PDB file of C-alpha atoms in Angstrom:
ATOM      1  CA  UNK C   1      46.026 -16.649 -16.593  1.00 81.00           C
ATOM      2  CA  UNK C   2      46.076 -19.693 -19.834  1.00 92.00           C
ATOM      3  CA  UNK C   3      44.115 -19.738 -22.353  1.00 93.00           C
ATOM      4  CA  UNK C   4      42.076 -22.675 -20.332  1.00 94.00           C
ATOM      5  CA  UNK C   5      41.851 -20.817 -17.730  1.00 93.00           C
ATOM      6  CA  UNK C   6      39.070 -18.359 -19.579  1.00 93.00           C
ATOM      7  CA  UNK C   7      35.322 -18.226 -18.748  1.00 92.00           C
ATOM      8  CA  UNK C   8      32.331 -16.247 -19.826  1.00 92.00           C
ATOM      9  CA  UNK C   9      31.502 -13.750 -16.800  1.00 92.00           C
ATOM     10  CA  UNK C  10      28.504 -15.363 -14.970  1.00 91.00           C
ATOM     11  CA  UNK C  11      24.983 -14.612 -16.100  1.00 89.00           C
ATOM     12  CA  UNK C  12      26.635 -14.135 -19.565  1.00 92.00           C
ATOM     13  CA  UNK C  13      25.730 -17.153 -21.026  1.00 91.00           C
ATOM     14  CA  UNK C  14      22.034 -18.401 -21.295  1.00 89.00           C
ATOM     15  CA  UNK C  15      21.925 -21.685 -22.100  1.00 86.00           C
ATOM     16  CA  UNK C  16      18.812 -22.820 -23.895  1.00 85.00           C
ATOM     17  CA  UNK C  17      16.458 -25.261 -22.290  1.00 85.00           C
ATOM     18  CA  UNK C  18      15.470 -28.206 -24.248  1.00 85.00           C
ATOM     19  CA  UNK C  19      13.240 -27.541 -27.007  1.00 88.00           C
ATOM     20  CA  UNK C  20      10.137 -29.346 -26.431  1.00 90.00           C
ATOM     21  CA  UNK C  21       7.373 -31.141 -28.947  1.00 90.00           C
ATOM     22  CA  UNK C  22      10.080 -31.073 -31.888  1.00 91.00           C
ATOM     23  CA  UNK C  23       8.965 -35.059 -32.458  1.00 91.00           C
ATOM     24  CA  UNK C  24       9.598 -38.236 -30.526  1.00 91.00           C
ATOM     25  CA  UNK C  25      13.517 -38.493 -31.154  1.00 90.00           C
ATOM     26  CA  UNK C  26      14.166 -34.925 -29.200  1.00 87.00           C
ATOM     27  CA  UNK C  27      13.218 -37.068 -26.209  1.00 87.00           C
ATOM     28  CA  UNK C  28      10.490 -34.268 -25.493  1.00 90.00           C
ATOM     29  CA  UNK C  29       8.095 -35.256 -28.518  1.00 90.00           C
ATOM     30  CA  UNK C  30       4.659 -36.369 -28.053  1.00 91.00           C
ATOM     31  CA  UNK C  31       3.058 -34.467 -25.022  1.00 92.00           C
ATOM     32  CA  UNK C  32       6.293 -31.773 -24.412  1.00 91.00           C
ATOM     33  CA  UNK C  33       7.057 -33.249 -20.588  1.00 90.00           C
ATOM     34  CA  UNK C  34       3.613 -32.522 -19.803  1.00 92.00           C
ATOM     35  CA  UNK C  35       2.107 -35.391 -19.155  1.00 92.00           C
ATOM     36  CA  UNK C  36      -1.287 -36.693 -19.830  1.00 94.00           C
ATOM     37  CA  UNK C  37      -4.811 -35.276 -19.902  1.00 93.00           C
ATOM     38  CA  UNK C  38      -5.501 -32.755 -17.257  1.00 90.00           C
ATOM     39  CA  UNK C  39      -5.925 -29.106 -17.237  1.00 89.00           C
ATOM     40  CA  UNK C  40      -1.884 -28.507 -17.092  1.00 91.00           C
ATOM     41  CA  UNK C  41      -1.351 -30.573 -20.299  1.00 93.00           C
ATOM     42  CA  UNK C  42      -4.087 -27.840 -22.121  1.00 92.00           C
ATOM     43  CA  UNK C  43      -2.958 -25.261 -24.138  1.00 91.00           C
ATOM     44  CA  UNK C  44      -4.003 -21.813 -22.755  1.00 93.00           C
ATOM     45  CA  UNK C  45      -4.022 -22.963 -18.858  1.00 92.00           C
ATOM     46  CA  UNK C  46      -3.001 -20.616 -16.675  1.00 92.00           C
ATOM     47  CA  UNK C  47      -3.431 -21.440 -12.952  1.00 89.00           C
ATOM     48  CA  UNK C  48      -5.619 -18.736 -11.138  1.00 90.00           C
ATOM     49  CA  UNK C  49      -4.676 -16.764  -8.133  1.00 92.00           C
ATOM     50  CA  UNK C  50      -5.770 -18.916  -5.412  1.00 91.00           C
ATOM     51  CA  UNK C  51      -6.226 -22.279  -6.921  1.00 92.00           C
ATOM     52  CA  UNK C  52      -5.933 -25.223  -4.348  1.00 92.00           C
ATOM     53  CA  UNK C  53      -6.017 -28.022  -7.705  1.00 89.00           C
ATOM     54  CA  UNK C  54     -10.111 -28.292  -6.503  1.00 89.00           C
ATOM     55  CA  UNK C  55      -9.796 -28.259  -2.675  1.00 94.00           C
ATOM     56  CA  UNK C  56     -12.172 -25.415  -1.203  1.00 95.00           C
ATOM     57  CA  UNK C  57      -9.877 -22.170  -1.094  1.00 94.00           C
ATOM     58  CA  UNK C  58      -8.930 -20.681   1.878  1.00 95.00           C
ATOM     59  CA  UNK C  59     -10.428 -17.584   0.774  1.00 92.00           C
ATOM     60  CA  UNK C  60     -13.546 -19.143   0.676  1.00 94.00           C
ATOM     61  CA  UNK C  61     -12.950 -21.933   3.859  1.00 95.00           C
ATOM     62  CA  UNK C  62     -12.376 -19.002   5.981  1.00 96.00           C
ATOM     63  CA  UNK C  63     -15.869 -17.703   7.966  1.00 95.00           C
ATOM     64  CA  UNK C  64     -17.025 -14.078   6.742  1.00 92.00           C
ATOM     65  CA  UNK C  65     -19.098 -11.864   9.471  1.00 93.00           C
ATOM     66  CA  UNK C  66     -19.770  -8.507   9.867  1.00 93.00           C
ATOM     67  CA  UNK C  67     -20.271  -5.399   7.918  1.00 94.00           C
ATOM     68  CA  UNK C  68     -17.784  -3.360   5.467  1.00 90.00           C
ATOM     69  CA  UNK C  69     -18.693  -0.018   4.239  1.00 94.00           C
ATOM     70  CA  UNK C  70     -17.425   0.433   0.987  1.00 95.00           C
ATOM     71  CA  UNK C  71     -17.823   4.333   1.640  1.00 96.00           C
ATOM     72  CA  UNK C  72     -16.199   4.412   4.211  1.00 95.00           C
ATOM     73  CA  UNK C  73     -13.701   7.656   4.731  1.00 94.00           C
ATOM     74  CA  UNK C  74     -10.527   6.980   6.678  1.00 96.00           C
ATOM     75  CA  UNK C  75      -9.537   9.782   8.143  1.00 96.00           C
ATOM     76  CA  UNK C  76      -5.545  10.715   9.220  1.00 96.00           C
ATOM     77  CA  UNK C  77      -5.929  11.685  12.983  1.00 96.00           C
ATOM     78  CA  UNK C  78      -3.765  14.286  13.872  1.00 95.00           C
ATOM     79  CA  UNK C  79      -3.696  15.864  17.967  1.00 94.00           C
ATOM     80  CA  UNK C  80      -3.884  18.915  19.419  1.00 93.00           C
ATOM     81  CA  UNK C  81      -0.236  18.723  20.917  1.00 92.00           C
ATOM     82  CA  UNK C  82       1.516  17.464  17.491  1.00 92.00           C
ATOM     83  CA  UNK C  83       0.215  21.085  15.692  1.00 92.00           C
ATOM     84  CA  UNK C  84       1.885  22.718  19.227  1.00 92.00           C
ATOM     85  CA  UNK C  85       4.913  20.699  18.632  1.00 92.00           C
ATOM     86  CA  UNK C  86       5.321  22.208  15.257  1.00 91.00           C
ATOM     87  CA  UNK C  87       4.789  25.863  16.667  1.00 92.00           C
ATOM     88  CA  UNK C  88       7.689  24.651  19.060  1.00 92.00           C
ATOM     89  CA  UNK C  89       9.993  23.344  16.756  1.00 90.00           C
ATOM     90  CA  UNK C  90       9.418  27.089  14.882  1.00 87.00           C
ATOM     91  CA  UNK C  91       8.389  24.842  11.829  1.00 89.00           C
ATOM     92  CA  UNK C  92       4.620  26.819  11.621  1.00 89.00           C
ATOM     93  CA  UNK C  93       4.435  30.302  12.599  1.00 87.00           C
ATOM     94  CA  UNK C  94       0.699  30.834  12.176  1.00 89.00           C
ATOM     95  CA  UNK C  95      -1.241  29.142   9.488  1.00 92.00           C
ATOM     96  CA  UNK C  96      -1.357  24.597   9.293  1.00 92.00           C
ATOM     97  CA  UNK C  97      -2.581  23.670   5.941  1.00 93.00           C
ATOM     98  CA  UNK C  98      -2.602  20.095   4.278  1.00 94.00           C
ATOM     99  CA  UNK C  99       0.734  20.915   3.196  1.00 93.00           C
ATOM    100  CA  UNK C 100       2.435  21.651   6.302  1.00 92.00           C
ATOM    101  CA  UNK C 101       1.305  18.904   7.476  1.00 93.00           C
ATOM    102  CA  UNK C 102       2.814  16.799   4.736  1.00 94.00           C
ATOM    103  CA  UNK C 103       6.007  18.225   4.359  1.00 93.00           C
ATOM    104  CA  UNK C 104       6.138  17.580   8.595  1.00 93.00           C
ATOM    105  CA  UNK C 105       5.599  13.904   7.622  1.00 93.00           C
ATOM    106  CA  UNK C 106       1.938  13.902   9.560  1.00 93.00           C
ATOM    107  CA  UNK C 107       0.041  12.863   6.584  1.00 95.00           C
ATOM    108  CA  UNK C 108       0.291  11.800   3.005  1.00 95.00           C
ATOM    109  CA  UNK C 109      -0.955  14.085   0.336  1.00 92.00           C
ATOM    110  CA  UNK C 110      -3.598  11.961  -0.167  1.00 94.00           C
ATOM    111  CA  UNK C 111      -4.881  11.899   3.086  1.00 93.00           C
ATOM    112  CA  UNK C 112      -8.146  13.130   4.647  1.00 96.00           C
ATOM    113  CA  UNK C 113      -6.897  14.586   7.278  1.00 96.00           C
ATOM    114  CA  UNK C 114      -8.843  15.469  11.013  1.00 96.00           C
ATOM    115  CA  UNK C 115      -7.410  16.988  13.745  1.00 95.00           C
ATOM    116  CA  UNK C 116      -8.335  15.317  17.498  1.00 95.00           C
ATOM    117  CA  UNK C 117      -8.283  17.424  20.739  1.00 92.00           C
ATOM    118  CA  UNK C 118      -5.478  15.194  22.735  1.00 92.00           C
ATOM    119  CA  UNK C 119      -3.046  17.789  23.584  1.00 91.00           C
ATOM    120  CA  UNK C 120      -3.106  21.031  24.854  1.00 91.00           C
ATOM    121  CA  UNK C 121      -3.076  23.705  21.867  1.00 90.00           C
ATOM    122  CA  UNK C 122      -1.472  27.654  23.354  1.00 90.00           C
ATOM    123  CA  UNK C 123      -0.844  29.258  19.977  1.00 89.00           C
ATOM    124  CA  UNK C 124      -3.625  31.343  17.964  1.00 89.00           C
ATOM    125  CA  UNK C 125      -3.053  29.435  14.960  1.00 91.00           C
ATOM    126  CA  UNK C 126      -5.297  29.446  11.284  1.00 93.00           C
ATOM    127  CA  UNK C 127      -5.754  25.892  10.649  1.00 94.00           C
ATOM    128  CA  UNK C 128      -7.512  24.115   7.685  1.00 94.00           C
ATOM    129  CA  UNK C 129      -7.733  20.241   7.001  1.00 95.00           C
ATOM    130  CA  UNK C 130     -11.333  18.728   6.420  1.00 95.00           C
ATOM    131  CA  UNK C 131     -12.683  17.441   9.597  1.00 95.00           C
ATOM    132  CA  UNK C 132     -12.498  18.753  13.415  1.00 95.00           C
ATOM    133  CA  UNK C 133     -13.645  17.572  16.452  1.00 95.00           C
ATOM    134  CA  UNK C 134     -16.029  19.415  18.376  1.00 96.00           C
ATOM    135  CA  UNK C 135     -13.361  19.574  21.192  1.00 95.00           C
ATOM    136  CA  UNK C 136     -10.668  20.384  18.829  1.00 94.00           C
ATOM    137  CA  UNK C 137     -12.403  23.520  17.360  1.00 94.00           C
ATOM    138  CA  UNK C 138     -13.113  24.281  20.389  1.00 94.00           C
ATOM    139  CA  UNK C 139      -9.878  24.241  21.627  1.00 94.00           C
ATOM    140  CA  UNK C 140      -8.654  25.995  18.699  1.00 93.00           C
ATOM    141  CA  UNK C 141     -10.710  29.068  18.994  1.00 93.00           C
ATOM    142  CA  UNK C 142      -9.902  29.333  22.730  1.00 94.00           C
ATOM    143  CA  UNK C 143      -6.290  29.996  22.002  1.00 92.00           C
ATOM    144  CA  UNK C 144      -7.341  32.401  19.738  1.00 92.00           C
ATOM    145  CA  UNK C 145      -7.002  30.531  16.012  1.00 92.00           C
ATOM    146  CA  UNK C 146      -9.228  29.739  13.471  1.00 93.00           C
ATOM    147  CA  UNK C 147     -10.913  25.909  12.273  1.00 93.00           C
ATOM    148  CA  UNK C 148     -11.536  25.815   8.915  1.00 93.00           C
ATOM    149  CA  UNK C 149     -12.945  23.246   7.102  1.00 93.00           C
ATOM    150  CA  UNK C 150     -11.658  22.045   3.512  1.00 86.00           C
TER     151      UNK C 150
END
C-alpha cells in the first residue's frame, strides 16, 4: 500500500450537489434547474399522494359498489379442535383465556376473539374469549366446560 494508493472508505465522503439559484454564473442561476412556470417551479409544491399531473386518478377511475360498515367487528375465529389440540399438546390443562390463546400464537392481543364449533371438543375445559357460537357453547358444555363471555 503507497501513499496513492489511499481512499476514503465508501459512503465516507458526501460530496455536495451543486448549489442552485446562487446567480447566473453558477450555471444554476435564474430558475435553480427548474424550469419554467408550472406547479414544480413553485415554491412550497409538494406532489400529493396519488397525483397523475391532472389525469383522473386511479383511485377515483376505478368503479366503487357495495356497502362497508365502518363498525364492523372482525372477529379471530378459532375451532373447536385447535382448543383440543392444546389440551393434547398438555399446553392448557383446564382454563383458555385470551392469553393462552396468544402466547399459542392463535390470536393477537388485540384480537376479538370467537371460538367456532369445527372440531370435536372431549375435555371439560373453562373457556372465556368474547363471542361463541351457538354450536360451540354447546359443544363446550357437553364435555363438561364452561363458555364465558368477555
Amino acid at each position: 500500500m503507497d501513499l496513492h494508493n489511499l481512499k476514503p472508505a465508501d459512503g465516507a465522503v458526501h460530496k455536495e450537489g451543486k448549489r442552485l439559484g446562487r446567480g447566473e454564473g453558477s450555471g444554476k442561476g435564474g430558475t435553480a434547474a427548474r424550469g419554467h412556470k408550472g406547479a414544480k417551479s413553485r415554491s412550497g409544491y409538494s406532489k400529493k399522494i396519488g397525483f397523475e399531473g391532472g389525469q383522473m386518478p386511479l383511485q377515483r377511475r376505478v368503479p366503487k359498489f357495495g356497502f362497508k360498515n365502518i363498525n364492523r367487528k372482525e372477529y379471530r375465529g378459532i375451532n373447536l379442535g385447535k382448543l383440543q389440540e392444546l389440551v393434547d399438546n398438555g399446553t392448557v390443562k383446564k382454563e383458555v383465556t385470551l392469553d393462552t390463546l396468544v402466547e399459542n400464537g392463535l390470536a393477537h392481543k388485540n384480537d376479538l376473539v370467537k371460538i367456532l364449533g369445527d372440531g370435536e371438543l372431549k375435555a371439560g375445559l373453562k373457556v372465556s374469549v368474547h363471542k361463541f357460537t351457538a354450536s360451540a357453547k354447546a359443544a363446550i358444555e357437553a364435555a363438561g366446560g364452561e363458555a364465558i363471555n368477555l
